[in-house]
PDB file of C-alpha atoms and ligand atoms in Angstrom:
ATOM      1  CA  UNK A 955      50.643 161.035  49.223  1.00 37.00           C
ATOM      2  CA  UNK A 956      48.633 160.627  52.338  1.00 39.00           C
ATOM      3  CA  UNK A 957      47.078 156.907  51.250  1.00 41.00           C
ATOM      4  CA  UNK A 958      50.778 155.533  50.903  1.00 38.00           C
ATOM      5  CA  UNK A 959      51.412 155.638  54.862  1.00 41.00           C
ATOM      6  CA  UNK A 960      48.887 152.939  56.378  1.00 40.00           C
ATOM      7  CA  UNK A 961      50.323 150.276  53.867  1.00 40.00           C
ATOM      8  CA  UNK A 962      53.453 151.504  53.867  1.00 39.00           C
ATOM      9  CA  UNK A 963      53.175 151.252  58.042  1.00 40.00           C
ATOM     10  CA  UNK A 964      51.709 147.730  57.789  1.00 41.00           C
ATOM     11  CA  UNK A 965      54.392 146.368  55.550  1.00 40.00           C
ATOM     12  CA  UNK A 966      57.048 147.867  57.811  1.00 40.00           C
ATOM     13  CA  UNK A 967      54.797 146.008  60.436  1.00 42.00           C
ATOM     14  CA  UNK A 968      54.508 142.675  59.286  1.00 41.00           C
ATOM     15  CA  UNK A 969      58.528 142.945  57.828  1.00 42.00           C
ATOM     16  CA  UNK A 970      59.302 142.952  61.601  1.00 42.00           C
ATOM     17  CA  UNK A 971      56.284 140.554  63.367  1.00 43.00           C
ATOM     18  CA  UNK A 972      56.302 138.218  61.153  1.00 45.00           C
ATOM     19  CA  UNK A 973      59.657 136.379  61.596  1.00 42.00           C
ATOM     20  CA  UNK A 974      59.910 137.675  65.371  1.00 46.00           C
ATOM     21  CA  UNK A 975      56.668 135.553  66.244  1.00 49.00           C
ATOM     22  CA  UNK A 976      56.712 132.487  64.107  1.00 46.00           C
ATOM     23  CA  UNK A 977      60.835 132.075  65.528  1.00 44.00           C
ATOM     24  CA  UNK A 978      58.979 132.654  69.477  1.00 71.00           C
ATOM     25  CA  UNK A 979      55.978 130.179  69.109  1.00 88.00           C
ATOM     26  CA  UNK A 980      56.738 127.188  70.961  1.00 96.00           C
ATOM     27  CA  UNK A 981      53.776 124.008  70.782  1.00 97.00           C
ATOM     28  CA  UNK A 982      52.669 122.604  74.208  1.00 98.00           C
ATOM     29  CA  UNK A 983      51.153 119.531  74.153  1.00 98.00           C
ATOM     30  CA  UNK A 984      49.377 117.994  77.620  1.00 98.00           C
ATOM     31  CA  UNK A 985      48.589 114.853  78.047  1.00 98.00           C
ATOM     32  CA  UNK A 986      45.132 113.925  79.725  1.00 98.00           C
ATOM     33  CA  UNK A 987      42.632 111.376  79.780  1.00 98.00           C
ATOM     34  CA  UNK A 988      39.339 110.418  78.255  1.00 97.00           C
ATOM     35  CA  UNK A 989      36.677 112.284  77.401  1.00 96.00           C
ATOM     36  CA  UNK A 990      34.339 112.053  79.557  1.00 95.00           C
ATOM     37  CA  UNK A 991      36.696 112.091  82.497  1.00 97.00           C
ATOM     38  CA  UNK A 992      38.070 114.956  84.366  1.00 98.00           C
ATOM     39  CA  UNK A 993      41.863 115.066  82.995  1.00 98.00           C
ATOM     40  CA  UNK A 994      40.732 116.199  80.015  1.00 98.00           C
ATOM     41  CA  UNK A 995      38.873 119.165  81.117  1.00 97.00           C
ATOM     42  CA  UNK A 996      41.712 120.427  83.364  1.00 98.00           C
ATOM     43  CA  UNK A 997      44.307 120.045  80.016  1.00 98.00           C
ATOM     44  CA  UNK A 998      40.866 122.104  78.206  1.00 98.00           C
ATOM     45  CA  UNK A 999      41.259 124.140  80.719  1.00 98.00           C
ATOM     46  CA  UNK A1000      44.589 124.879  81.034  1.00 98.00           C
ATOM     47  CA  UNK A1001      45.498 125.093  77.457  1.00 98.00           C
ATOM     48  CA  UNK A1002      42.010 127.684  77.392  1.00 97.00           C
ATOM     49  CA  UNK A1003      44.222 130.575  80.057  1.00 98.00           C
ATOM     50  CA  UNK A1004      48.100 129.586  78.112  1.00 98.00           C
ATOM     51  CA  UNK A1005      46.941 130.108  74.595  1.00 97.00           C
ATOM     52  CA  UNK A1006      44.931 133.737  76.034  1.00 96.00           C
ATOM     53  CA  UNK A1007      48.401 135.034  76.594  1.00 95.00           C
ATOM     54  CA  UNK A1008      50.234 132.775  72.679  1.00 96.00           C
ATOM     55  CA  UNK A1009      50.264 136.778  71.714  1.00 94.00           C
ATOM     56  CA  UNK A1010      53.213 137.908  74.394  1.00 95.00           C
ATOM     57  CA  UNK A1011      54.331 134.504  75.034  1.00 96.00           C
ATOM     58  CA  UNK A1012      54.480 132.507  72.401  1.00 96.00           C
ATOM     59  CA  UNK A1013      53.041 129.381  73.659  1.00 97.00           C
ATOM     60  CA  UNK A1014      50.718 127.611  71.820  1.00 98.00           C
ATOM     61  CA  UNK A1015      48.964 125.178  74.177  1.00 98.00           C
ATOM     62  CA  UNK A1016      46.813 121.310  73.277  1.00 98.00           C
ATOM     63  CA  UNK A1017      45.186 118.767  75.329  1.00 98.00           C
ATOM     64  CA  UNK A1018      44.174 116.371  73.425  1.00 98.00           C
ATOM     65  CA  UNK A1019      43.078 113.199  74.531  1.00 98.00           C
ATOM     66  CA  UNK A1020      44.990 110.145  76.379  1.00 98.00           C
ATOM     67  CA  UNK A1021      45.150 106.811  78.138  1.00 98.00           C
ATOM     68  CA  UNK A1022      45.326 108.778  81.452  1.00 98.00           C
ATOM     69  CA  UNK A1023      48.140 108.771  83.828  1.00 98.00           C
ATOM     70  CA  UNK A1024      50.918 105.757  83.191  1.00 98.00           C
ATOM     71  CA  UNK A1025      50.516 106.863  79.036  1.00 98.00           C
ATOM     72  CA  UNK A1026      51.102 110.817  79.947  1.00 98.00           C
ATOM     73  CA  UNK A1027      54.040 110.097  82.333  1.00 98.00           C
ATOM     74  CA  UNK A1028      55.519 107.422  80.059  1.00 98.00           C
ATOM     75  CA  UNK A1029      54.952 110.132  76.916  1.00 98.00           C
ATOM     76  CA  UNK A1030      56.704 112.846  78.698  1.00 98.00           C
ATOM     77  CA  UNK A1031      59.526 110.321  79.503  1.00 98.00           C
ATOM     78  CA  UNK A1032      59.905 109.757  75.769  1.00 98.00           C
ATOM     79  CA  UNK A1033      59.535 113.486  74.492  1.00 98.00           C
ATOM     80  CA  UNK A1034      56.112 112.555  73.217  1.00 97.00           C
ATOM     81  CA  UNK A1035      54.349 115.086  75.597  1.00 98.00           C
ATOM     82  CA  UNK A1036      55.194 118.514  77.425  1.00 98.00           C
ATOM     83  CA  UNK A1037      52.656 117.809  80.736  1.00 98.00           C
ATOM     84  CA  UNK A1038      50.272 115.920  81.741  1.00 98.00           C
ATOM     85  CA  UNK A1039      48.005 115.137  84.477  1.00 98.00           C
ATOM     86  CA  UNK A1040      48.585 112.112  86.323  1.00 98.00           C
ATOM     87  CA  UNK A1041      48.057 110.571  89.151  1.00 98.00           C
ATOM     88  CA  UNK A1042      50.011 110.913  92.689  1.00 98.00           C
ATOM     89  CA  UNK A1043      50.311 107.384  92.926  1.00 98.00           C
ATOM     90  CA  UNK A1044      51.710 106.797  89.529  1.00 98.00           C
ATOM     91  CA  UNK A1045      53.576 110.178  89.903  1.00 98.00           C
ATOM     92  CA  UNK A1046      55.031 108.815  93.341  1.00 98.00           C
ATOM     93  CA  UNK A1047      56.113 105.291  91.478  1.00 98.00           C
ATOM     94  CA  UNK A1048      57.300 106.936  88.438  1.00 98.00           C
ATOM     95  CA  UNK A1049      59.823 108.666  90.116  1.00 98.00           C
ATOM     96  CA  UNK A1050      60.814 105.964  92.483  1.00 98.00           C
ATOM     97  CA  UNK A1051      60.796 103.035  90.603  1.00 98.00           C
ATOM     98  CA  UNK A1052      58.554 100.981  92.732  1.00 97.00           C
ATOM     99  CA  UNK A1053      55.534  99.416  91.704  1.00 96.00           C
ATOM    100  CA  UNK A1054      54.594  98.785  87.884  1.00 95.00           C
ATOM    101  CA  UNK A1055      58.149 100.995  87.514  1.00 97.00           C
ATOM    102  CA  UNK A1056      60.547  98.464  89.510  1.00 97.00           C
ATOM    103  CA  UNK A1057      63.787  99.332  87.556  1.00 97.00           C
ATOM    104  CA  UNK A1058      61.827 102.126  85.677  1.00 96.00           C
ATOM    105  CA  UNK A1059      62.595 105.056  87.441  1.00 98.00           C
ATOM    106  CA  UNK A1060      61.577 108.461  86.221  1.00 98.00           C
ATOM    107  CA  UNK A1061      64.098 110.438  87.361  1.00 98.00           C
ATOM    108  CA  UNK A1062      63.068 113.485  85.805  1.00 98.00           C
ATOM    109  CA  UNK A1063      60.087 113.544  86.450  1.00 98.00           C
ATOM    110  CA  UNK A1064      58.203 116.884  87.878  1.00 98.00           C
ATOM    111  CA  UNK A1065      55.571 118.382  90.222  1.00 98.00           C
ATOM    112  CA  UNK A1066      54.096 121.169  88.669  1.00 98.00           C
ATOM    113  CA  UNK A1067      50.744 121.234  91.336  1.00 98.00           C
ATOM    114  CA  UNK A1068      48.336 118.949  92.601  1.00 98.00           C
ATOM    115  CA  UNK A1069      44.953 119.802  91.261  1.00 98.00           C
ATOM    116  CA  UNK A1070      41.428 117.901  92.699  1.00 97.00           C
ATOM    117  CA  UNK A1071      40.570 114.157  94.911  1.00 97.00           C
ATOM    118  CA  UNK A1072      40.327 111.463  92.802  1.00 98.00           C
ATOM    119  CA  UNK A1073      38.171 109.216  94.661  1.00 98.00           C
ATOM    120  CA  UNK A1074      38.252 104.994  93.444  1.00 98.00           C
ATOM    121  CA  UNK A1075      35.447 104.445  92.377  1.00 98.00           C
ATOM    122  CA  UNK A1076      33.087 100.967  91.259  1.00 98.00           C
ATOM    123  CA  UNK A1077      29.904 101.253  89.717  1.00 98.00           C
ATOM    124  CA  UNK A1078      27.653  97.931  89.622  1.00 98.00           C
ATOM    125  CA  UNK A1079      24.670  97.579  88.187  1.00 98.00           C
ATOM    126  CA  UNK A1080      21.631  97.351  90.735  1.00 98.00           C
ATOM    127  CA  UNK A1081      20.552  93.973  89.088  1.00 98.00           C
ATOM    128  CA  UNK A1082      23.803  92.700  90.013  1.00 98.00           C
ATOM    129  CA  UNK A1083      22.926  92.582  93.213  1.00 96.00           C
ATOM    130  CA  UNK A1084      27.074  93.938  94.160  1.00 98.00           C
ATOM    131  CA  UNK A1085      27.288  95.641  97.178  1.00 96.00           C
ATOM    132  CA  UNK A1086      31.319  96.094  98.050  1.00 96.00           C
ATOM    133  CA  UNK A1087      33.504  95.360  95.988  1.00 97.00           C
ATOM    134  CA  UNK A1088      34.643  91.254  96.890  1.00 96.00           C
ATOM    135  CA  UNK A1089      31.303  91.123  95.093  1.00 98.00           C
ATOM    136  CA  UNK A1090      33.034  91.365  92.215  1.00 98.00           C
ATOM    137  CA  UNK A1091      33.555  88.181  91.800  1.00 98.00           C
ATOM    138  CA  UNK A1092      32.291  85.900  89.575  1.00 98.00           C
ATOM    139  CA  UNK A1093      30.971  89.169  87.723  1.00 98.00           C
ATOM    140  CA  UNK A1094      31.675  90.583  84.559  1.00 98.00           C
ATOM    141  CA  UNK A1095      34.014  93.268  85.466  1.00 98.00           C
ATOM    142  CA  UNK A1096      35.394  96.980  83.369  1.00 98.00           C
ATOM    143  CA  UNK A1097      38.954  96.787  84.939  1.00 98.00           C
ATOM    144  CA  UNK A1098      39.993  99.512  82.610  1.00 98.00           C
ATOM    145  CA  UNK A1099      42.028  99.875  79.818  1.00 98.00           C
ATOM    146  CA  UNK A1100      46.142  99.379  79.774  1.00 98.00           C
ATOM    147  CA  UNK A1101      47.989 102.885  80.407  1.00 98.00           C
ATOM    148  CA  UNK A1102      45.588 104.327  82.708  1.00 98.00           C
ATOM    149  CA  UNK A1103      46.348 104.926  86.086  1.00 98.00           C
ATOM    150  CA  UNK A1104      42.260 104.315  87.081  1.00 98.00           C
ATOM    151  CA  UNK A1105      43.302 100.455  85.738  1.00 98.00           C
ATOM    152  CA  UNK A1106      47.098 100.687  87.652  1.00 98.00           C
ATOM    153  CA  UNK A1107      45.243 100.975  90.666  1.00 98.00           C
ATOM    154  CA  UNK A1108      42.432  98.928  90.237  1.00 98.00           C
ATOM    155  CA  UNK A1109      45.050  96.151  90.173  1.00 98.00           C
ATOM    156  CA  UNK A1110      46.623  97.423  93.313  1.00 98.00           C
ATOM    157  CA  UNK A1111      43.460  96.921  94.995  1.00 98.00           C
ATOM    158  CA  UNK A1112      42.985  93.258  93.357  1.00 98.00           C
ATOM    159  CA  UNK A1113      45.582  92.201  95.304  1.00 97.00           C
ATOM    160  CA  UNK A1114      45.305  93.859  97.946  1.00 97.00           C
ATOM    161  CA  UNK A1115      41.955  92.370  98.782  1.00 97.00           C
ATOM    162  CA  UNK A1116      43.308  88.586  97.566  1.00 97.00           C
ATOM    163  CA  UNK A1117      41.540  89.067  94.464  1.00 98.00           C
ATOM    164  CA  UNK A1118      42.640  88.536  91.208  1.00 98.00           C
ATOM    165  CA  UNK A1119      41.426  88.669  87.181  1.00 98.00           C
ATOM    166  CA  UNK A1120      40.643  85.242  87.205  1.00 98.00           C
ATOM    167  CA  UNK A1121      38.236  86.022  89.841  1.00 98.00           C
ATOM    168  CA  UNK A1122      35.957  87.864  87.690  1.00 98.00           C
ATOM    169  CA  UNK A1123      33.424  86.310  84.592  1.00 98.00           C
ATOM    170  CA  UNK A1124      34.906  88.829  82.306  1.00 98.00           C
ATOM    171  CA  UNK A1125      37.423  91.756  82.876  1.00 98.00           C
ATOM    172  CA  UNK A1126      36.968  93.558  79.698  1.00 98.00           C
ATOM    173  CA  UNK A1127      39.686  96.719  79.102  1.00 98.00           C
ATOM    174  CA  UNK A1128      37.038  99.337  77.787  1.00 98.00           C
ATOM    175  CA  UNK A1129      38.450 102.891  78.133  1.00 97.00           C
ATOM    176  CA  UNK A1130      36.015 105.094  79.968  1.00 95.00           C
ATOM    177  CA  UNK A1131      34.458 106.567  77.105  1.00 93.00           C
ATOM    178  CA  UNK A1132      33.301 103.386  76.320  1.00 96.00           C
ATOM    179  CA  UNK A1133      32.524 101.962  79.695  1.00 97.00           C
ATOM    180  CA  UNK A1134      28.951 103.955  81.347  1.00 97.00           C
ATOM    181  CA  UNK A1135      27.216 102.520  77.607  1.00 97.00           C
ATOM    182  CA  UNK A1136      28.580  98.741  78.154  1.00 98.00           C
ATOM    183  CA  UNK A1137      27.204  98.930  81.546  1.00 98.00           C
ATOM    184  CA  UNK A1138      23.854  99.977  80.299  1.00 97.00           C
ATOM    185  CA  UNK A1139      23.296  97.825  77.676  1.00 98.00           C
ATOM    186  CA  UNK A1140      24.086  94.842  80.592  1.00 98.00           C
ATOM    187  CA  UNK A1141      27.925  93.974  78.339  1.00 98.00           C
ATOM    188  CA  UNK A1142      29.288  94.435  82.031  1.00 98.00           C
ATOM    189  CA  UNK A1143      27.932  94.352  85.452  1.00 98.00           C
ATOM    190  CA  UNK A1144      30.255  96.925  86.881  1.00 98.00           C
ATOM    191  CA  UNK A1145      32.791  99.306  86.331  1.00 98.00           C
ATOM    192  CA  UNK A1146      35.733 101.091  87.971  1.00 98.00           C
ATOM    193  CA  UNK A1147      37.442 104.331  87.416  1.00 98.00           C
ATOM    194  CA  UNK A1148      39.417 106.281  89.698  1.00 98.00           C
ATOM    195  CA  UNK A1149      38.325 109.866  88.300  1.00 98.00           C
ATOM    196  CA  UNK A1150      37.081 113.429  90.107  1.00 98.00           C
ATOM    197  CA  UNK A1151      33.573 114.401  90.827  1.00 97.00           C
ATOM    198  CA  UNK A1152      30.703 115.314  89.631  1.00 96.00           C
ATOM    199  CA  UNK A1153      32.404 113.868  85.568  1.00 96.00           C
ATOM    200  CA  UNK A1154      30.520 112.453  82.733  1.00 94.00           C
ATOM    201  CA  UNK A1155      31.578 109.158  82.461  1.00 96.00           C
ATOM    202  CA  UNK A1156      30.028 108.098  85.929  1.00 97.00           C
ATOM    203  CA  UNK A1157      26.274 110.553  85.153  1.00 97.00           C
ATOM    204  CA  UNK A1158      26.257 108.770  81.815  1.00 96.00           C
ATOM    205  CA  UNK A1159      26.521 105.194  83.835  1.00 97.00           C
ATOM    206  CA  UNK A1160      24.461 106.129  86.794  1.00 97.00           C
ATOM    207  CA  UNK A1161      21.748 107.723  84.392  1.00 96.00           C
ATOM    208  CA  UNK A1162      20.770 105.395  81.859  1.00 94.00           C
ATOM    209  CA  UNK A1163      20.540 102.390  84.058  1.00 97.00           C
ATOM    210  CA  UNK A1164      19.504 101.773  87.815  1.00 98.00           C
ATOM    211  CA  UNK A1165      23.479 101.418  89.151  1.00 98.00           C
ATOM    212  CA  UNK A1166      24.974 101.854  92.326  1.00 98.00           C
ATOM    213  CA  UNK A1167      27.875 103.155  93.575  1.00 98.00           C
ATOM    214  CA  UNK A1168      29.872 100.530  95.321  1.00 98.00           C
ATOM    215  CA  UNK A1169      31.839 101.048  99.089  1.00 97.00           C
ATOM    216  CA  UNK A1170      35.579 100.193  98.696  1.00 98.00           C
ATOM    217  CA  UNK A1171      36.216  99.375 102.263  1.00 97.00           C
ATOM    218  CA  UNK A1172      37.517  97.082 105.116  1.00 97.00           C
ATOM    219  CA  UNK A1173      40.426  95.931 106.866  1.00 98.00           C
ATOM    220  CA  UNK A1174      42.764  96.128 103.476  1.00 98.00           C
ATOM    221  CA  UNK A1175      41.379  99.146 102.310  1.00 98.00           C
ATOM    222  CA  UNK A1176      42.139 101.142 105.716  1.00 98.00           C
ATOM    223  CA  UNK A1177      46.537  98.951 105.509  1.00 98.00           C
ATOM    224  CA  UNK A1178      46.753 100.215 101.731  1.00 97.00           C
ATOM    225  CA  UNK A1179      45.761 103.820 103.487  1.00 98.00           C
ATOM    226  CA  UNK A1180      48.153 103.226 106.478  1.00 98.00           C
ATOM    227  CA  UNK A1181      50.748 102.511 104.507  1.00 97.00           C
ATOM    228  CA  UNK A1182      51.391 104.856 101.480  1.00 97.00           C
ATOM    229  CA  UNK A1183      51.129 108.454 101.961  1.00 95.00           C
ATOM    230  CA  UNK A1184      49.317 108.876  98.098  1.00 97.00           C
ATOM    231  CA  UNK A1185      46.311 106.966  99.262  1.00 97.00           C
ATOM    232  CA  UNK A1186      43.793 108.369 101.471  1.00 97.00           C
ATOM    233  CA  UNK A1187      40.227 107.941 102.641  1.00 97.00           C
ATOM    234  CA  UNK A1188      37.511 110.105 100.727  1.00 98.00           C
ATOM    235  CA  UNK A1189      34.257 109.952 100.607  1.00 98.00           C
ATOM    236  CA  UNK A1190      31.693 110.143  97.736  1.00 98.00           C
ATOM    237  CA  UNK A1191      28.359 112.701  98.782  1.00 97.00           C
ATOM    238  CA  UNK A1192      25.211 111.088  97.738  1.00 98.00           C
ATOM    239  CA  UNK A1193      22.889 113.031  95.785  1.00 97.00           C
ATOM    240  CA  UNK A1194      25.486 113.894  93.111  1.00 97.00           C
ATOM    241  CA  UNK A1195      24.452 111.069  90.920  1.00 98.00           C
ATOM    242  CA  UNK A1196      20.569 109.967  89.908  1.00 97.00           C
ATOM    243  CA  UNK A1197      19.687 106.653  92.036  1.00 97.00           C
ATOM    244  CA  UNK A1198      22.653 107.403  94.551  1.00 98.00           C
ATOM    245  CA  UNK A1199      21.430 109.276  97.390  1.00 98.00           C
ATOM    246  CA  UNK A1200      23.582 108.212  99.975  1.00 97.00           C
ATOM    247  CA  UNK A1201      27.693 108.394 101.488  1.00 98.00           C
ATOM    248  CA  UNK A1202      30.058 106.361  98.777  1.00 98.00           C
ATOM    249  CA  UNK A1203      32.983 105.179 101.336  1.00 98.00           C
ATOM    250  CA  UNK A1204      35.791 104.390  99.288  1.00 98.00           C
ATOM    251  CA  UNK A1205      39.382 105.854  99.277  1.00 98.00           C
ATOM    252  CA  UNK A1206      41.712 107.885  96.495  1.00 98.00           C
ATOM    253  CA  UNK A1207      44.499 109.849  95.559  1.00 98.00           C
ATOM    254  CA  UNK A1208      45.110 113.240  94.009  1.00 98.00           C
ATOM    255  CA  UNK A1209      45.334 114.224  90.291  1.00 98.00           C
ATOM    256  CA  UNK A1210      48.813 115.735  89.506  1.00 98.00           C
ATOM    257  CA  UNK A1211      50.176 117.761  87.330  1.00 98.00           C
ATOM    258  CA  UNK A1212      53.690 116.610  85.566  1.00 98.00           C
ATOM    259  CA  UNK A1213      56.262 117.505  83.549  1.00 98.00           C
ATOM    260  CA  UNK A1214      60.156 116.815  83.142  1.00 98.00           C
ATOM    261  CA  UNK A1215      63.308 118.637  84.567  1.00 98.00           C
ATOM    262  CA  UNK A1216      64.620 118.621  80.321  1.00 98.00           C
ATOM    263  CA  UNK A1217      61.524 121.488  79.896  1.00 98.00           C
ATOM    264  CA  UNK A1218      62.803 125.215  80.350  1.00 98.00           C
ATOM    265  CA  UNK A1219      62.363 126.557  83.362  1.00 98.00           C
ATOM    266  CA  UNK A1220      60.186 129.886  81.337  1.00 97.00           C
ATOM    267  CA  UNK A1221      57.729 127.430  79.561  1.00 98.00           C
ATOM    268  CA  UNK A1222      56.648 125.739  83.039  1.00 98.00           C
ATOM    269  CA  UNK A1223      56.717 129.362  84.598  1.00 98.00           C
ATOM    270  CA  UNK A1224      54.169 130.797  81.753  1.00 98.00           C
ATOM    271  CA  UNK A1225      51.325 127.951  82.310  1.00 98.00           C
ATOM    272  CA  UNK A1226      51.823 127.879  85.659  1.00 98.00           C
ATOM    273  CA  UNK A1227      51.317 131.412  85.673  1.00 98.00           C
ATOM    274  CA  UNK A1228      48.804 131.255  83.342  1.00 98.00           C
ATOM    275  CA  UNK A1229      46.923 129.116  86.099  1.00 98.00           C
ATOM    276  CA  UNK A1230      47.528 130.855  89.073  1.00 98.00           C
ATOM    277  CA  UNK A1231      47.125 134.328  87.478  1.00 98.00           C
ATOM    278  CA  UNK A1232      43.139 133.380  86.234  1.00 97.00           C
ATOM    279  CA  UNK A1233      42.723 131.135  89.442  1.00 98.00           C
ATOM    280  CA  UNK A1234      38.624 132.228  89.576  1.00 97.00           C
ATOM    281  CA  UNK A1235      38.349 131.796  86.421  1.00 97.00           C
ATOM    282  CA  UNK A1236      40.331 128.415  86.435  1.00 97.00           C
ATOM    283  CA  UNK A1237      38.437 127.108  89.158  1.00 97.00           C
ATOM    284  CA  UNK A1238      35.219 127.873  87.241  1.00 96.00           C
ATOM    285  CA  UNK A1239      35.461 125.126  84.903  1.00 95.00           C
ATOM    286  CA  UNK A1240      34.736 122.425  86.573  1.00 96.00           C
ATOM    287  CA  UNK A1241      32.774 121.948  89.720  1.00 95.00           C
ATOM    288  CA  UNK A1242      35.546 119.480  90.811  1.00 95.00           C
ATOM    289  CA  UNK A1243      37.926 122.391  91.140  1.00 96.00           C
ATOM    290  CA  UNK A1244      35.465 124.699  92.942  1.00 94.00           C
ATOM    291  CA  UNK A1245      37.546 124.106  96.186  1.00 94.00           C
ATOM    292  CA  UNK A1246      40.867 124.184  95.408  1.00 97.00           C
ATOM    293  CA  UNK A1247      43.205 126.289  96.477  1.00 97.00           C
ATOM    294  CA  UNK A1248      46.680 127.224  96.247  1.00 97.00           C
ATOM    295  CA  UNK A1249      48.495 126.268  99.542  1.00 95.00           C
ATOM    296  CA  UNK A1250      46.960 122.757  99.033  1.00 95.00           C
ATOM    297  CA  UNK A1251      48.209 122.243  94.946  1.00 97.00           C
ATOM    298  CA  UNK A1252      51.647 123.119  96.386  1.00 96.00           C
ATOM    299  CA  UNK A1253      51.738 120.886  99.593  1.00 91.00           C
ATOM    300  CA  UNK A1254      49.715 117.896  98.926  1.00 89.00           C
ATOM    301  CA  UNK A1255      49.862 114.840  96.110  1.00 90.00           C
ATOM    302  CA  UNK A1256      53.077 115.935  95.143  1.00 93.00           C
ATOM    303  CA  UNK A1257      56.101 113.529  95.044  1.00 94.00           C
ATOM    304  CA  UNK A1258      58.574 114.635  92.413  1.00 98.00           C
ATOM    305  CA  UNK A1259      60.130 117.705  92.808  1.00 98.00           C
ATOM    306  CA  UNK A1260      59.095 121.296  92.025  1.00 98.00           C
ATOM    307  CA  UNK A1261      59.767 122.177  88.529  1.00 98.00           C
ATOM    308  CA  UNK A1262      61.880 125.476  88.800  1.00 98.00           C
ATOM    309  CA  UNK A1263      59.505 127.209  86.585  1.00 98.00           C
ATOM    310  CA  UNK A1264      56.935 125.978  88.901  1.00 98.00           C
ATOM    311  CA  UNK A1265      58.898 127.084  91.993  1.00 98.00           C
ATOM    312  CA  UNK A1266      59.608 130.645  90.457  1.00 98.00           C
ATOM    313  CA  UNK A1267      56.200 130.986  90.486  1.00 98.00           C
ATOM    314  CA  UNK A1268      55.196 129.798  94.091  1.00 98.00           C
ATOM    315  CA  UNK A1269      57.891 132.209  95.501  1.00 98.00           C
ATOM    316  CA  UNK A1270      57.112 135.390  93.263  1.00 98.00           C
ATOM    317  CA  UNK A1271      53.977 134.718  95.222  1.00 97.00           C
ATOM    318  CA  UNK A1272      55.691 134.098  98.520  1.00 96.00           C
ATOM    319  CA  UNK A1273      53.515 130.678  98.310  1.00 96.00           C
ATOM    320  CA  UNK A1274      57.204 128.832  99.316  1.00 94.00           C
ATOM    321  CA  UNK A1275      60.285 129.545 100.766  1.00 90.00           C
TER     322      UNK A1275
HETATM  323  N1  LIG B2488      42.268 108.747  86.950  1.00 58.14           N
HETATM  324  C1  LIG B2488      42.425 108.454  85.600  1.00 58.14           C
HETATM  325  C2  LIG B2488      43.303 107.870  84.620  1.00 58.14           C
HETATM  326  O1  LIG B2488      44.038 108.180  85.091  1.00 58.14           O
HETATM  327  C3  LIG B2488      42.215 109.586  84.485  1.00 58.14           C
HETATM  328  C4  LIG B2488      40.477 109.754  85.052  1.00 58.14           C
HETATM  329  C5  LIG B2488      40.255 111.743  84.389  1.00 58.14           C
HETATM  330  O2  LIG B2488      40.301 111.416  83.219  1.00 58.14           O
HETATM  331  O3  LIG B2488      39.461 112.250  84.512  1.00 58.14           O
HETATM  332  O4  LIG B2488      43.674 107.168  84.295  1.00 58.14           O
END
């Protein structure tokens, strides 16, 4: 008789538990960027923390590689993605219907938190002679894939500098994961990437060929930063990449984590809780996260309203009123 007991118990458990779990399980997707960037690590890190609690929250998270910021915002809008990472300038433009989003405002876009700084980064082969942004004239330049925030911001800089794509001998649209090899193989003279540091893409570029990070500064950049709250002047510290011991002066944005007002409060709350309840673990997952603080992540870089699920967590923590 006694040997039947565990069988009966486990059958009873299975009968209760299976339908309940199946009903509760909810899949969420986080839009990232290329696999050699930092967004991919942001998405993978958030999912790793969310998936530790699947048994209690029912949330199952995946973070596939995507085309980057603009692709992510557009997929959140269409319902193809639950959440995503996006540059602070494209969060601003999408919410306000400005720049590339003129006449196409995404009013339901919601901010969750800001993450790491992303300097506008140009890397040129040493043998190209490129030392400043305007030296790119007449050169072969990878301007980035359409759908990336990086490409969008490159176009903004080009216009601010009074230049256009036709100034280049070649403007290629390779993805971040392809562009470093193209630089090494001498298919292009320079690559561009608005991205957190250090990252695998620039590491690959500077270790396969003698290449320099290029200063992006001057009165045009000063004016751009002055006129737009989502830009700031930044320095990429020397010593991060092979052959680049000097600091690089440029400007940049922040990576931000965004979603839609259409996503339930409880879902966003659980994702935010997974990150901040395990904040030290999160910060340890990439060097670009090491100096993050909750205060800055809530205050900076967000131009769309906070999602109610994020607000709920921040209020519980006493981080907002
Ligand atoms: N900022 C880049 C973009 O939106 C992505 C950077 C990354 O993947 O880390 O295209």
